Amino acid sequence: MWQLRETARPVLADDGGAILDERTGRWTHLTPTAAAAVMLLLSGTTEDQAAERYATRYGISTEHAAADVRTVADALAARGLTVTETRSPGRPRRWGWW
Protein backbone atom coordinates (compact mmCIF):
# COMPACT_ATOMS: atom_id res chain seq x y z
CA MET A 1 0.00 0.00 0.00
CA TRP A 2 1.30 3.43 -0.95
CA GLN A 3 1.34 6.07 1.76
CA LEU A 4 2.80 9.39 2.76
CA ARG A 5 5.18 9.74 5.70
CA GLU A 6 3.71 10.72 9.05
CA THR A 7 5.36 14.13 8.71
CA ALA A 8 3.82 14.82 5.28
CA ARG A 9 0.59 16.80 5.45
CA PRO A 10 -1.44 16.79 2.22
CA VAL A 11 -3.90 19.49 1.22
CA LEU A 12 -5.60 18.04 -1.84
CA ALA A 13 -8.50 19.18 -4.00
CA ASP A 14 -9.77 18.59 -7.52
CA ASP A 15 -8.11 21.82 -8.65
CA GLY A 16 -4.63 20.97 -7.30
CA GLY A 17 -2.97 20.79 -3.96
CA ALA A 18 0.19 20.74 -1.92
CA ILE A 19 2.02 18.59 0.58
CA LEU A 20 3.82 20.09 3.57
CA ASP A 21 6.94 18.28 4.74
CA GLU A 22 6.94 19.07 8.46
CA ARG A 23 10.57 17.92 8.78
CA THR A 24 11.84 20.61 6.42
CA GLY A 25 8.98 23.13 6.36
CA ARG A 26 8.87 22.93 2.56
CA TRP A 27 5.74 22.68 0.45
CA THR A 28 5.47 20.53 -2.67
CA HIS A 29 2.81 21.99 -4.96
CA LEU A 30 0.74 19.68 -7.13
CA THR A 31 -1.08 20.20 -10.41
CA PRO A 32 -4.71 19.07 -10.56
CA THR A 33 -3.74 15.79 -12.24
CA ALA A 34 -0.92 15.12 -9.76
CA ALA A 35 -3.30 15.83 -6.86
CA ALA A 36 -5.79 13.37 -8.38
CA ALA A 37 -3.06 10.72 -8.63
CA VAL A 38 -2.14 11.25 -4.97
CA MET A 39 -5.79 11.07 -3.89
CA LEU A 40 -6.21 7.79 -5.78
CA LEU A 41 -3.00 6.36 -4.32
CA LEU A 42 -4.03 7.37 -0.79
CA SER A 43 -7.46 5.80 -1.18
CA GLY A 44 -5.92 2.50 -0.20
CA THR A 45 -5.80 0.93 -3.62
CA THR A 46 -2.77 -0.60 -5.26
CA GLU A 47 -0.79 1.47 -7.71
CA ASP A 48 -2.31 -0.54 -10.59
CA GLN A 49 -5.86 0.08 -9.33
CA ALA A 50 -5.07 3.77 -8.91
CA ALA A 51 -3.81 3.87 -12.51
CA GLU A 52 -6.99 2.20 -13.78
CA ARG A 53 -9.18 4.72 -11.96
CA TYR A 54 -6.94 7.56 -13.21
CA ALA A 55 -7.31 6.28 -16.79
CA THR A 56 -11.08 6.20 -16.45
CA ARG A 57 -11.19 9.67 -14.91
CA TYR A 58 -9.10 11.30 -17.66
CA GLY A 59 -10.07 9.08 -20.62
CA ILE A 60 -6.53 7.91 -21.36
CA SER A 61 -4.94 4.51 -21.85
CA THR A 62 -4.10 2.41 -18.83
CA GLU A 63 -0.43 2.40 -19.85
CA HIS A 64 -0.33 6.20 -20.01
CA ALA A 65 -2.17 6.46 -16.70
CA ALA A 66 0.23 3.99 -15.06
CA ALA A 67 3.19 6.07 -16.26
CA ASP A 68 1.60 9.28 -14.92
CA VAL A 69 0.80 7.76 -11.52
CA ARG A 70 4.29 6.22 -11.28
CA THR A 71 5.87 9.59 -12.13
CA VAL A 72 3.98 11.31 -9.31
CA ALA A 73 4.78 8.51 -6.84
CA ASP A 74 8.47 8.56 -7.81
CA ALA A 75 8.71 12.36 -7.55
CA LEU A 76 7.21 12.34 -4.05
CA ALA A 77 9.48 9.47 -3.00
CA ALA A 78 12.50 11.40 -4.28
CA ARG A 79 11.48 14.29 -2.00
CA GLY A 80 11.24 11.91 0.96
CA LEU A 81 7.49 12.32 1.34
CA THR A 82 6.49 8.66 1.06
CA VAL A 83 7.05 5.59 3.17
CA THR A 84 9.57 3.41 1.40
CA GLU A 85 10.60 1.07 4.21
CA THR A 86 9.42 -2.49 4.05
CA ARG A 87 10.21 -4.38 7.24
CA SER A 88 8.87 -7.69 8.34
CA PRO A 89 6.65 -7.22 11.40
CA GLY A 90 8.46 -9.90 13.41
CA ARG A 91 11.88 -8.32 13.06
CA PRO A 92 12.61 -5.33 15.30
CA ARG A 93 14.60 -2.39 14.06
CA ARG A 94 18.19 -2.41 15.29
CA TRP A 95 19.61 0.78 16.69
CA GLY A 96 23.25 1.20 17.43
CA TRP A 97 26.22 3.46 17.48
CA TRP A 98 28.18 3.03 14.28
Coordinates of N, CA and C in Angstrom, one line a residue:
M1 N 0.8 -1.2 0.0 CA 0.0 0.0 0.0 C 0.9 1.2 0.0
W2 N 0.6 2.2 -0.8 CA 1.3 3.4 -1.0 C 0.8 4.4 0.1
Q3 N 1.8 5.1 0.8 CA 1.3 6.1 1.8 C 2.4 7.2 2.0
L4 N 1.9 8.3 2.4 CA 2.8 9.4 2.8 C 3.4 9.2 4.1
R5 N 4.6 9.8 4.4 CA 5.2 9.7 5.7 C 4.3 10.4 6.7
E6 N 4.5 10.1 8.0 CA 3.7 10.7 9.1 C 3.9 12.2 9.1
T7 N 5.1 12.7 8.7 CA 5.4 14.1 8.7 C 5.0 14.9 7.4
A8 N 4.3 14.2 6.5 CA 3.8 14.8 5.3 C 2.3 15.1 5.4
R9 N 2.0 16.4 5.3 CA 0.6 16.8 5.5 C 0.0 17.2 4.1
P10 N -0.9 16.4 3.5 CA -1.4 16.8 2.2 C -2.6 17.7 2.3
V11 N -2.7 18.6 1.4 CA -3.9 19.5 1.2 C -4.3 19.3 -0.2
L12 N -5.3 18.4 -0.5 CA -5.6 18.0 -1.8 C -7.0 18.4 -2.2
A13 N -7.2 18.8 -3.5 CA -8.5 19.2 -4.0 C -8.5 18.8 -5.5
D14 N -9.7 18.9 -6.1 CA -9.8 18.6 -7.5 C -9.0 19.6 -8.4
D15 N -8.8 20.8 -7.8 CA -8.1 21.8 -8.6 C -6.6 22.0 -8.3
G16 N -6.1 21.0 -7.6 CA -4.6 21.0 -7.3 C -4.4 20.7 -5.8
G17 N -3.2 21.0 -5.4 CA -3.0 20.8 -4.0 C -1.5 21.0 -3.6
A18 N -1.2 20.6 -2.4 CA 0.2 20.7 -1.9 C 0.4 19.8 -0.8
I19 N 1.7 19.5 -0.5 CA 2.0 18.6 0.6 C 3.1 19.3 1.4
L20 N 2.9 19.5 2.7 CA 3.8 20.1 3.6 C 4.7 19.0 4.2
D21 N 6.0 19.2 4.1 CA 6.9 18.3 4.7 C 7.3 19.0 6.1
E22 N 6.7 18.5 7.1 CA 6.9 19.1 8.5 C 8.4 19.0 8.9
R23 N 9.2 18.0 8.4 CA 10.6 17.9 8.8 C 11.4 19.1 8.3
T24 N 11.1 19.5 7.0 CA 11.8 20.6 6.4 C 11.1 21.9 6.4
G25 N 9.8 21.9 6.5 CA 9.0 23.1 6.4 C 8.7 23.5 4.9
R26 N 9.1 22.6 4.0 CA 8.9 22.9 2.6 C 7.6 22.4 2.0
W27 N 7.0 23.1 1.1 CA 5.7 22.7 0.4 C 6.1 22.1 -0.9
T28 N 5.4 21.1 -1.3 CA 5.5 20.5 -2.7 C 4.1 20.8 -3.3
H29 N 4.1 21.6 -4.3 CA 2.8 22.0 -5.0 C 2.5 21.0 -6.1
L30 N 1.2 20.7 -6.2 CA 0.7 19.7 -7.1 C -0.2 20.3 -8.1
T31 N -0.1 19.8 -9.4 CA -1.1 20.2 -10.4 C -2.4 19.4 -10.1
P32 N -3.5 19.8 -10.8 CA -4.7 19.1 -10.6 C -4.6 17.6 -10.9
T33 N -3.9 17.2 -11.9 CA -3.7 15.8 -12.2 C -2.8 15.1 -11.2
A34 N -1.8 15.7 -10.8 CA -0.9 15.1 -9.8 C -1.7 14.9 -8.4
A35 N -2.5 15.9 -8.1 CA -3.3 15.8 -6.9 C -4.3 14.7 -7.0
A36 N -4.9 14.5 -8.2 CA -5.8 13.4 -8.4 C -5.1 12.0 -8.2
A37 N -3.8 11.9 -8.8 CA -3.1 10.7 -8.6 C -2.8 10.4 -7.2
V38 N -2.4 11.4 -6.4 CA -2.1 11.3 -5.0 C -3.4 10.8 -4.2
M39 N -4.5 11.5 -4.5 CA -5.8 11.1 -3.9 C -6.1 9.6 -4.2
L40 N -5.9 9.2 -5.4 CA -6.2 7.8 -5.8 C -5.2 6.8 -5.1
L41 N -4.0 7.2 -5.0 CA -3.0 6.4 -4.3 C -3.3 6.3 -2.8
L42 N -3.7 7.4 -2.2 CA -4.0 7.4 -0.8 C -5.3 6.7 -0.5
S43 N -6.2 6.4 -1.5 CA -7.5 5.8 -1.2 C -7.3 4.3 -0.8
G44 N -6.1 3.8 -0.7 CA -5.9 2.5 -0.2 C -5.9 1.4 -1.3
T45 N -5.9 1.9 -2.5 CA -5.8 0.9 -3.6 C -4.3 0.7 -4.0
T46 N -4.1 -0.4 -4.8 CA -2.8 -0.6 -5.3 C -2.4 0.4 -6.3
E47 N -1.2 0.5 -6.7 CA -0.8 1.5 -7.7 C -1.5 1.2 -9.0
D48 N -1.6 -0.1 -9.4 CA -2.3 -0.5 -10.6 C -3.8 -0.1 -10.6
Q49 N -4.5 -0.3 -9.4 CA -5.9 0.1 -9.3 C -6.0 1.6 -9.4
A50 N -5.1 2.3 -8.8 CA -5.1 3.8 -8.9 C -4.9 4.2 -10.4
A51 N -4.0 3.5 -11.1 CA -3.8 3.9 -12.5 C -5.1 3.6 -13.3
E52 N -5.8 2.5 -13.1 CA -7.0 2.2 -13.8 C -8.1 3.3 -13.5
R53 N -8.2 3.7 -12.3 CA -9.2 4.7 -12.0 C -8.8 6.1 -12.6
Y54 N -7.5 6.3 -12.6 CA -6.9 7.6 -13.2 C -7.2 7.6 -14.7
A55 N -7.0 6.4 -15.3 CA -7.3 6.3 -16.8 C -8.8 6.5 -17.1
T56 N -9.6 6.0 -16.3 CA -11.1 6.2 -16.4 C -11.4 7.7 -16.3
R57 N -10.9 8.3 -15.2 CA -11.2 9.7 -14.9 C -10.8 10.6 -16.0
Y58 N -9.6 10.4 -16.6 CA -9.1 11.3 -17.7 C -9.3 10.8 -19.1
G59 N -9.8 9.6 -19.3 CA -10.1 9.1 -20.6 C -8.8 8.8 -21.4
I60 N -7.8 8.2 -20.7 CA -6.5 7.9 -21.4 C -6.3 6.4 -21.2
S61 N -5.3 5.9 -21.9 CA -4.9 4.5 -21.9 C -4.4 4.1 -20.5
T62 N -4.6 2.9 -20.1 CA -4.1 2.4 -18.8 C -2.6 2.5 -18.7
E63 N -1.9 2.3 -19.8 CA -0.4 2.4 -19.8 C 0.0 3.8 -19.6
H64 N -0.6 4.8 -20.2 CA -0.3 6.2 -20.0 C -0.6 6.6 -18.6
A65 N -1.8 6.1 -18.1 CA -2.2 6.5 -16.7 C -1.2 5.9 -15.7
A66 N -0.7 4.6 -16.0 CA 0.2 4.0 -15.1 C 1.5 4.8 -15.0
A67 N 2.0 5.3 -16.2 CA 3.2 6.1 -16.3 C 3.0 7.4 -15.5
D68 N 1.9 8.0 -15.6 CA 1.6 9.3 -14.9 C 1.6 9.1 -13.4
V69 N 0.9 8.0 -13.0 CA 0.8 7.8 -11.5 C 2.2 7.4 -11.0
R70 N 2.9 6.6 -11.7 CA 4.3 6.2 -11.3 C 5.2 7.5 -11.2
T71 N 5.1 8.4 -12.1 CA 5.9 9.6 -12.1 C 5.6 10.4 -10.9
V72 N 4.3 10.6 -10.5 CA 4.0 11.3 -9.3 C 4.5 10.6 -8.1
A73 N 4.3 9.3 -8.0 CA 4.8 8.5 -6.8 C 6.3 8.6 -6.7
D74 N 7.0 8.5 -7.8 CA 8.5 8.6 -7.8 C 9.0 9.9 -7.4
A75 N 8.3 11.0 -7.9 CA 8.7 12.4 -7.5 C 8.5 12.6 -6.1
L76 N 7.4 12.1 -5.5 CA 7.2 12.3 -4.1 C 8.2 11.5 -3.2
A77 N 8.5 10.3 -3.7 CA 9.5 9.5 -3.0 C 10.9 10.1 -3.0
A78 N 11.2 10.7 -4.2 CA 12.5 11.4 -4.3 C 12.6 12.6 -3.3
R79 N 11.5 13.2 -3.0 CA 11.5 14.3 -2.0 C 11.4 13.8 -0.5
G80 N 11.3 12.5 -0.4 CA 11.2 11.9 1.0 C 9.9 12.0 1.6
L81 N 8.8 12.1 0.8 CA 7.5 12.3 1.3 C 6.7 11.0 1.5
T82 N 7.2 9.9 1.0 CA 6.5 8.7 1.1 C 7.2 7.7 1.9
V83 N 6.5 6.7 2.4 CA 7.1 5.6 3.2 C 7.6 4.6 2.2
T84 N 8.9 4.3 2.3 CA 9.6 3.4 1.4 C 10.1 2.2 2.1
E85 N 10.1 2.2 3.5 CA 10.6 1.1 4.2 C 9.7 -0.1 4.1
T86 N 10.2 -1.3 4.0 CA 9.4 -2.5 4.1 C 10.2 -3.4 5.0
R87 N 9.6 -3.5 6.2 CA 10.2 -4.4 7.2 C 9.2 -5.5 7.5
S88 N 9.8 -6.6 7.9 CA 8.9 -7.7 8.3 C 8.4 -7.4 9.8
P89 N 7.2 -7.6 10.1 CA 6.7 -7.2 11.4 C 7.3 -7.9 12.6
G90 N 7.8 -9.1 12.3 CA 8.5 -9.9 13.4 C 9.9 -9.5 13.7
R91 N 10.5 -8.7 12.9 CA 11.9 -8.3 13.1 C 12.0 -6.9 13.5
P92 N 12.5 -6.7 14.8 CA 12.6 -5.3 15.3 C 13.7 -4.6 14.6
R93 N 13.6 -3.3 14.6 CA 14.6 -2.4 14.1 C 15.8 -2.4 15.0
R94 N 17.0 -2.4 14.5 CA 18.2 -2.4 15.3 C 18.7 -1.0 15.3
W95 N 19.0 -0.5 16.5 CA 19.6 0.8 16.7 C 21.0 0.6 17.3
G96 N 21.9 1.4 16.9 CA 23.2 1.2 17.4 C 24.1 2.4 17.1
W97 N 25.3 2.4 17.7 CA 26.2 3.5 17.5 C 27.3 3.0 16.5
W98 N 27.2 3.4 15.3 CA 28.2 3.0 14.3 C 28.4 4.1 13.3

